[in-house]
Coordinates of C-alpha atoms and ligand atoms in Angstrom, one line a residue:
M1 CA -18.7 -44.1 111.7
K2 CA -21.2 -41.5 110.6
R3 CA -20.6 -39.9 107.3
Q4 CA -19.8 -36.5 108.9
T5 CA -17.0 -38.1 110.8
E6 CA -15.6 -39.8 107.7
A7 CA -15.9 -36.6 105.8
V8 CA -13.6 -34.8 108.2
H9 CA -11.1 -37.6 107.8
T10 CA -11.2 -38.2 104.1
P11 CA -8.1 -40.2 103.2
F12 CA -5.6 -38.8 100.7
Q13 CA -5.6 -40.5 97.3
S14 CA -1.9 -41.3 97.9
R15 CA 0.5 -40.7 100.8
D16 CA 1.9 -37.2 101.0
A17 CA 5.7 -36.9 100.9
Y18 CA 5.7 -34.8 104.2
N19 CA 2.7 -36.3 105.9
A20 CA 0.8 -33.0 105.6
I21 CA -2.4 -33.1 107.5
S22 CA -4.2 -30.8 105.1
M23 CA -4.4 -31.8 101.4
P24 CA -1.7 -29.7 99.7
V25 CA -2.7 -27.3 97.0
Y26 CA -1.2 -28.8 93.8
H27 CA -0.6 -25.7 91.7
T28 CA 0.6 -27.5 88.7
V29 CA -0.6 -27.8 85.1
A30 CA 0.8 -31.2 84.2
Y31 CA 2.2 -34.4 85.8
E32 CA 5.2 -36.4 84.8
F33 CA 5.2 -40.1 83.9
D34 CA 7.9 -42.7 84.4
N35 CA 7.3 -44.3 81.0
A36 CA 5.2 -44.0 77.8
A37 CA 2.9 -46.9 78.8
D38 CA 1.8 -45.2 82.1
M39 CA 1.1 -42.1 80.0
V40 CA -1.2 -44.0 77.8
D41 CA -3.1 -45.5 80.8
A42 CA -3.6 -42.0 82.3
F43 CA -4.8 -40.4 79.1
C44 CA -7.1 -43.3 78.2
G45 CA -8.7 -43.6 81.7
V46 CA -7.1 -47.0 82.4
S47 CA -5.4 -45.6 85.5
S48 CA -6.6 -42.7 87.7
A49 CA -3.3 -40.9 87.6
P50 CA -3.7 -37.2 86.9
D51 CA -2.4 -36.0 83.5
Y52 CA -3.5 -32.4 83.0
S53 CA -5.2 -30.0 85.5
R54 CA -8.0 -28.8 83.2
V55 CA -9.6 -32.3 83.8
M56 CA -8.0 -33.6 87.0
N57 CA -6.0 -32.2 89.9
P58 CA -5.3 -34.0 93.2
T59 CA -6.6 -31.2 95.4
V60 CA -9.9 -31.0 93.5
T61 CA -10.2 -34.8 93.5
F62 CA -9.8 -34.8 97.2
F63 CA -12.7 -32.2 97.5
E64 CA -14.8 -34.3 95.1
N65 CA -14.1 -37.4 97.2
K66 CA -15.4 -35.6 100.4
V67 CA -18.6 -34.8 98.6
K68 CA -18.9 -38.4 97.4
Q69 CA -18.5 -39.6 101.0
L70 CA -21.2 -37.3 102.2
T71 CA -23.7 -38.0 99.5
G72 CA -23.0 -41.6 98.4
A73 CA -22.9 -40.4 94.8
T74 CA -21.1 -42.5 92.2
R75 CA -19.5 -39.5 90.6
V76 CA -18.9 -35.9 91.7
V77 CA -17.5 -33.2 89.3
A78 CA -16.3 -29.9 90.9
L79 CA -16.6 -26.9 88.6
N80 CA -15.7 -23.3 88.9
S81 CA -19.2 -21.9 89.6
G82 CA -22.8 -23.0 90.3
M83 CA -23.7 -21.8 86.8
A84 CA -20.9 -24.0 85.4
A85 CA -22.5 -27.0 87.2
I86 CA -25.9 -26.1 85.8
S87 CA -24.7 -25.3 82.2
N88 CA -22.4 -28.4 82.0
T89 CA -25.3 -30.6 83.2
L90 CA -27.9 -29.2 80.9
L91 CA -25.4 -29.3 77.9
A92 CA -24.8 -33.0 78.7
L93 CA -28.5 -33.8 78.7
A94 CA -30.0 -31.5 76.1
G95 CA -29.6 -31.0 72.4
A96 CA -31.4 -29.4 69.5
G97 CA -35.0 -30.5 69.5
R98 CA -34.8 -31.8 73.1
K99 CA -37.0 -30.2 75.7
I100 CA -36.3 -29.2 79.3
V101 CA -39.3 -29.2 81.6
T102 CA -38.9 -26.6 84.3
S103 CA -40.5 -23.7 86.1
R104 CA -40.6 -19.9 85.8
H105 CA -39.4 -19.8 89.4
L106 CA -35.7 -20.1 88.8
F107 CA -32.4 -18.4 89.7
G108 CA -32.1 -15.5 87.2
N109 CA -29.1 -16.8 85.3
T110 CA -30.5 -20.3 85.2
Y111 CA -33.7 -18.9 83.7
S112 CA -31.7 -16.9 81.1
L113 CA -29.4 -19.9 80.3
I114 CA -32.4 -22.0 79.5
T115 CA -34.7 -19.5 77.8
T116 CA -32.0 -17.5 75.9
T117 CA -28.6 -19.3 75.6
L118 CA -29.8 -22.9 75.2
A119 CA -32.7 -21.8 73.1
R120 CA -30.2 -20.3 70.6
Y121 CA -28.9 -23.9 70.0
G122 CA -32.4 -25.3 69.5
V123 CA -33.2 -26.6 73.0
E124 CA -36.9 -26.3 73.8
V125 CA -38.3 -25.5 77.2
A126 CA -41.7 -25.9 78.9
L127 CA -42.1 -23.6 81.8
C128 CA -44.8 -25.0 84.1
D129 CA -46.0 -25.0 87.6
L130 CA -43.9 -27.8 89.2
T131 CA -46.3 -28.0 92.2
D132 CA -49.0 -29.1 89.8
V133 CA -48.0 -32.7 88.9
E134 CA -50.7 -33.1 86.2
A135 CA -49.3 -30.0 84.4
V136 CA -45.8 -31.5 84.5
E137 CA -47.2 -34.8 83.2
R138 CA -48.7 -33.0 80.3
A139 CA -45.5 -31.1 79.6
V140 CA -43.3 -34.2 79.5
T141 CA -43.4 -35.3 75.8
D142 CA -41.2 -37.8 74.0
N143 CA -38.5 -35.3 73.1
C144 CA -38.0 -34.3 76.8
C145 CA -34.5 -34.7 78.2
C146 CA -35.0 -33.9 81.9
I147 CA -37.2 -32.2 84.6
F148 CA -35.1 -29.5 86.2
L149 CA -36.0 -27.7 89.4
E150 CA -34.7 -25.8 92.5
I151 CA -35.6 -27.6 95.7
I152 CA -36.5 -24.2 97.3
T153 CA -37.1 -21.5 94.8
N154 CA -35.3 -18.2 95.4
P155 CA -36.8 -15.8 96.4
Q156 CA -40.4 -17.2 96.0
M157 CA -39.6 -20.1 98.3
E158 CA -41.8 -22.6 96.6
V159 CA -41.2 -26.3 97.3
A160 CA -42.2 -29.0 94.8
D161 CA -42.9 -32.6 95.7
L162 CA -39.6 -34.4 94.6
Q163 CA -41.0 -37.9 94.8
A164 CA -44.0 -37.0 92.7
L165 CA -41.8 -35.4 90.1
A166 CA -39.3 -38.3 90.2
S167 CA -42.1 -40.7 89.4
V168 CA -43.2 -38.6 86.4
A169 CA -39.5 -38.4 85.2
H170 CA -38.8 -42.0 85.7
S171 CA -41.9 -43.2 83.9
H172 CA -40.5 -41.4 80.9
N173 CA -37.0 -42.7 81.5
I174 CA -35.6 -39.2 82.0
P175 CA -33.6 -37.8 85.0
L176 CA -34.9 -35.5 87.7
V177 CA -32.3 -32.8 88.1
A178 CA -32.4 -30.7 91.2
D179 CA -30.5 -27.5 92.2
T180 CA -30.1 -28.3 95.9
T181 CA -28.1 -25.1 96.8
L182 CA -30.6 -23.9 99.4
I183 CA -30.4 -26.9 101.8
P184 CA -26.9 -28.6 102.2
F185 CA -26.7 -32.2 101.1
T186 CA -25.5 -33.0 104.7
Q187 CA -29.0 -32.3 105.9
F188 CA -31.2 -34.5 103.6
S189 CA -30.8 -37.2 101.0
A190 CA -32.0 -35.9 97.6
R191 CA -31.3 -39.3 96.1
S192 CA -33.7 -41.1 98.5
L193 CA -36.4 -38.7 97.2
G194 CA -35.8 -39.7 93.6
V195 CA -33.3 -37.0 92.5
D196 CA -30.9 -38.4 89.9
I197 CA -28.5 -35.5 89.5
E198 CA -27.9 -32.7 92.0
V199 CA -26.4 -29.4 91.0
V200 CA -25.1 -27.1 93.7
S201 CA -23.6 -23.7 93.9
S202 CA -20.8 -24.5 96.4
T203 CA -20.2 -20.7 96.5
K204 CA -23.0 -20.6 99.1
Y205 CA -23.1 -22.9 102.2
I206 CA -20.1 -24.9 101.3
S207 CA -17.4 -22.3 100.6
G208 CA -17.4 -21.5 104.3
G209 CA -17.9 -17.8 104.7
A210 CA -18.0 -16.6 101.1
T211 CA -14.4 -17.3 100.2
T212 CA -14.7 -18.7 96.7
I213 CA -17.0 -19.4 93.7
G214 CA -17.6 -23.0 92.9
G215 CA -20.1 -25.6 91.8
L216 CA -20.8 -29.3 92.0
V217 CA -22.5 -31.9 89.8
I218 CA -23.5 -34.8 92.0
D219 CA -24.4 -37.9 89.9
Y220 CA -26.1 -40.9 91.3
G221 CA -25.3 -43.0 88.2
A222 CA -28.8 -43.8 87.1
F223 CA -28.2 -42.5 83.6
P224 CA -25.0 -43.9 82.3
E225 CA -25.0 -41.8 79.2
F226 CA -25.1 -38.7 81.3
S227 CA -22.3 -39.9 83.6
K228 CA -20.2 -40.5 80.5
A229 CA -21.0 -37.1 79.0
I230 CA -20.5 -35.0 82.1
S231 CA -17.0 -36.3 83.0
G232 CA -15.8 -37.6 79.6
E233 CA -17.1 -34.9 77.3
M234 CA -18.2 -31.7 79.1
L235 CA -15.2 -31.6 81.5
F236 CA -12.8 -31.8 78.6
N237 CA -14.6 -29.7 76.0
L238 CA -16.0 -26.9 78.1
G239 CA -13.0 -26.4 80.5
A240 CA -14.9 -25.3 83.6
Y241 CA -13.1 -27.5 86.1
M242 CA -12.5 -26.2 89.6
T243 CA -9.0 -24.8 90.4
P244 CA -6.9 -26.3 93.2
H245 CA -6.9 -23.2 95.4
V246 CA -10.7 -23.0 95.3
A247 CA -10.9 -26.7 96.1
Y248 CA -8.6 -26.2 99.1
M249 CA -10.8 -23.4 100.5
Q250 CA -14.0 -25.3 99.8
T251 CA -12.6 -28.5 101.5
L252 CA -12.1 -26.4 104.7
G253 CA -15.7 -25.1 104.2
L254 CA -17.1 -28.5 103.8
E255 CA -15.5 -29.8 107.0
T256 CA -17.2 -27.0 109.0
L257 CA -20.4 -27.0 107.0
D258 CA -22.5 -29.0 109.5
A259 CA -21.4 -26.9 112.4
R260 CA -22.0 -23.6 110.6
Y261 CA -25.4 -24.7 109.2
R262 CA -26.7 -25.7 112.6
V263 CA -26.1 -22.2 114.0
Q264 CA -27.3 -20.3 110.9
S265 CA -30.5 -22.4 110.4
S266 CA -31.3 -22.1 114.1
N267 CA -30.7 -18.3 114.0
A268 CA -33.0 -18.1 111.0
A269 CA -35.8 -20.0 112.7
T270 CA -35.6 -17.8 115.8
L271 CA -35.4 -14.6 113.7
A272 CA -38.3 -15.6 111.4
Q273 CA -40.5 -16.1 114.4
R274 CA -39.6 -12.8 116.0
L275 CA -40.0 -10.9 112.7
T276 CA -43.7 -12.0 112.6
E277 CA -44.2 -9.8 115.6
L278 CA -43.1 -6.6 113.8
S279 CA -46.1 -4.7 112.5
S280 CA -44.3 -2.9 109.6
I281 CA -43.5 -6.3 108.0
R282 CA -46.5 -7.4 106.0
R283 CA -45.4 -11.0 105.7
V284 CA -42.4 -13.2 106.7
N285 CA -41.7 -16.0 104.3
Y286 CA -39.7 -18.8 105.9
L287 CA -40.3 -22.6 105.4
G288 CA -39.8 -23.2 109.1
L289 CA -42.9 -21.2 110.1
E290 CA -45.9 -23.4 110.6
S291 CA -48.1 -20.9 108.8
N292 CA -46.0 -21.4 105.6
P293 CA -48.0 -23.3 102.9
F294 CA -44.9 -25.5 102.2
Y295 CA -44.1 -26.2 105.9
S296 CA -45.2 -29.9 106.0
L297 CA -43.7 -30.8 102.6
A298 CA -40.4 -29.0 103.5
R299 CA -40.3 -30.9 106.8
R300 CA -40.9 -34.2 105.1
Q301 CA -38.3 -33.6 102.4
F302 CA -35.6 -31.7 104.2
G303 CA -36.0 -32.6 107.8
E304 CA -36.2 -30.4 110.9
S305 CA -34.2 -27.4 109.6
S306 CA -35.3 -24.9 106.9
G307 CA -32.1 -23.2 105.9
A308 CA -31.0 -19.6 106.5
M309 CA -32.9 -17.6 103.8
I310 CA -35.8 -15.5 104.9
T311 CA -37.8 -13.0 102.8
I312 CA -39.9 -10.2 104.2
E313 CA -42.6 -8.2 102.5
L314 CA -42.7 -4.5 103.1
Q315 CA -45.1 -1.8 101.8
D316 CA -43.5 -0.8 98.5
R317 CA -40.1 -0.5 96.7
E318 CA -39.3 2.7 98.6
S319 CA -39.8 1.2 102.0
C320 CA -37.6 -1.7 101.0
F321 CA -34.8 0.7 99.9
N322 CA -35.2 2.7 103.1
F323 CA -35.0 -0.4 105.2
I324 CA -31.9 -1.6 103.3
N325 CA -30.2 1.8 103.6
K326 CA -30.7 2.0 107.4
L327 CA -29.2 -1.4 108.2
K328 CA -26.0 -1.1 110.3
L329 CA -25.0 -4.7 110.9
I330 CA -26.5 -6.6 108.1
R331 CA -24.5 -6.1 104.9
R332 CA -26.0 -4.8 101.7
A333 CA -24.8 -7.6 99.4
T334 CA -25.9 -10.5 97.2
N335 CA -24.9 -14.1 98.0
L336 CA -26.4 -16.5 100.4
F337 CA -25.0 -18.2 103.6
D338 CA -22.0 -16.0 104.2
N339 CA -21.0 -16.0 107.9
K340 CA -22.3 -12.4 107.9
S341 CA -26.0 -11.6 107.5
L342 CA -26.9 -10.1 104.2
A343 CA -29.8 -8.2 102.7
I344 CA -30.8 -7.5 99.1
H345 CA -33.8 -6.3 97.1
P346 CA -34.0 -9.1 94.4
A347 CA -36.4 -7.3 92.0
S348 CA -34.1 -4.4 91.3
T349 CA -30.8 -6.3 91.4
I350 CA -30.7 -10.0 90.6
F351 CA -33.8 -9.6 88.4
G352 CA -33.1 -6.0 87.5
N353 CA -32.4 -6.8 83.9
F354 CA -35.7 -8.5 83.3
T355 CA -38.7 -6.6 82.0
P356 CA -41.5 -5.8 84.4
Q357 CA -43.6 -8.4 82.6
Q358 CA -41.0 -11.1 82.9
R359 CA -40.6 -10.3 86.6
A360 CA -44.4 -10.5 87.1
S361 CA -44.5 -13.9 85.3
M362 CA -41.7 -15.1 87.6
D363 CA -43.5 -13.8 90.7
I364 CA -40.6 -11.5 91.6
S365 CA -42.2 -8.8 93.7
E366 CA -41.1 -5.1 94.2
T367 CA -42.0 -5.5 97.9
T368 CA -39.7 -8.4 98.8
V369 CA -36.4 -8.0 100.7
R370 CA -34.3 -11.2 100.9
L371 CA -32.2 -11.9 104.0
S372 CA -29.4 -14.4 104.4
V373 CA -29.0 -15.1 108.1
G374 CA -25.4 -15.3 109.4
L375 CA -23.5 -16.5 112.4
E376 CA -23.9 -13.3 114.5
D377 CA -25.8 -13.4 117.8
V378 CA -29.5 -13.5 116.7
D379 CA -30.4 -10.7 119.2
D380 CA -28.1 -8.4 117.3
I381 CA -29.5 -9.4 113.9
F382 CA -33.1 -8.8 115.1
E383 CA -32.2 -5.5 116.7
D384 CA -30.7 -4.2 113.4
I385 CA -33.8 -5.1 111.5
R386 CA -36.0 -3.6 114.1
Q387 CA -34.2 -0.3 114.1
A388 CA -34.0 -0.2 110.3
L389 CA -37.8 -0.5 110.0
E390 CA -38.4 2.5 112.3
Ligands
LIG401 C1 -26.1 -18.6 93.5 C2 -27.0 -19.7 92.9 C3 -26.7 -20.2 91.6 C4 -25.5 -19.8 90.8 O1 -24.3 -20.1 91.5 P1 -22.9 -19.3 91.2 O2 -21.9 -20.1 92.1 O3 -23.1 -17.9 91.6 O4 -22.6 -19.5 89.8 C5 -27.5 -21.2 91.1 N1 -28.6 -21.6 91.8 C6 -28.9 -21.1 93.0 C7 -30.2 -21.6 93.7 C8 -28.2 -20.1 93.6 O5 -28.5 -19.6 94.8

């Protein structure tokens, strides 16, 4: 059977008392044991019986198992946000005097986590152009703990060559860590491109219509010290484990992900093409347009589809605000890959608390509007954009 089929039919870890067809939501803190010896086994990792829901819960384990089936990972840890997945991963890898090699093109909170929060604990950072492999090579010194990147940067939409970066990382015996939020792991195999650890904001594609906040650490087991630290140390000490209700919602989202993604990515491809015909849009940035500088690389790495995020360039900040204010169908909201189409002006919102100099260094432009394309009929989405530009 194909992975998608298996993932819809993930077996329960143990038989449910009532033969429930959906994994029940185990809203419990603790689990009772028959005897003291079983308790020892559970607490010391000899058995896989749950003991305490800060570190293990059957509903969350079921969700993690689904992700394992779809990715072939050796270990999946579900946490309570994408930022928790990123911070737990970097805290497991880094330490005072260790260096993270990454880019200025990062999700705003990830940028701030690395350059402000982790910096306070003595973690060093090299911000370089990850599309320039020689620059990365120069930045990777002996104290480096990982290369970290986003597979498609948001909102710049830059794509780095994963295999080239993996070979730099592996020649220094450090992991390549990729935030793969922007293309679901059902669409391409990050591992086969050399990625050692994936971090995902499951808030986005996976949650299934913007129901819940969540994050995933997907570990392919190449760095045993990391595997031990993420599930044996960070999970216990940082306490960011996913809650059972969220895991239940995200399990439902994961089962319909493939179906939803097909419609949303196809809507986005159609829409991007049609937007290029509107004269008030200076530029349409979408990886699926042949004119995009990363078109071939994105095809090679991610396959035929290019996701559901599009950015458009308008005249200035005022025209962006006017456009956003005139939208009737597309919602004015942050988030990506909701069932509903969304629009936002990243420079003044997600990156609003950065200085103009910082925004310039991160290539965050005042003239960019970001669109997340939903499940509506594409003709209606296009018509809304067309009327709002008038
Ligand atoms: C949204 C997002 C995050 C943060 O995820 P949360 O679930 O909001 O914590 C991280 N990286 C990328 C690329 C994102 O789009």
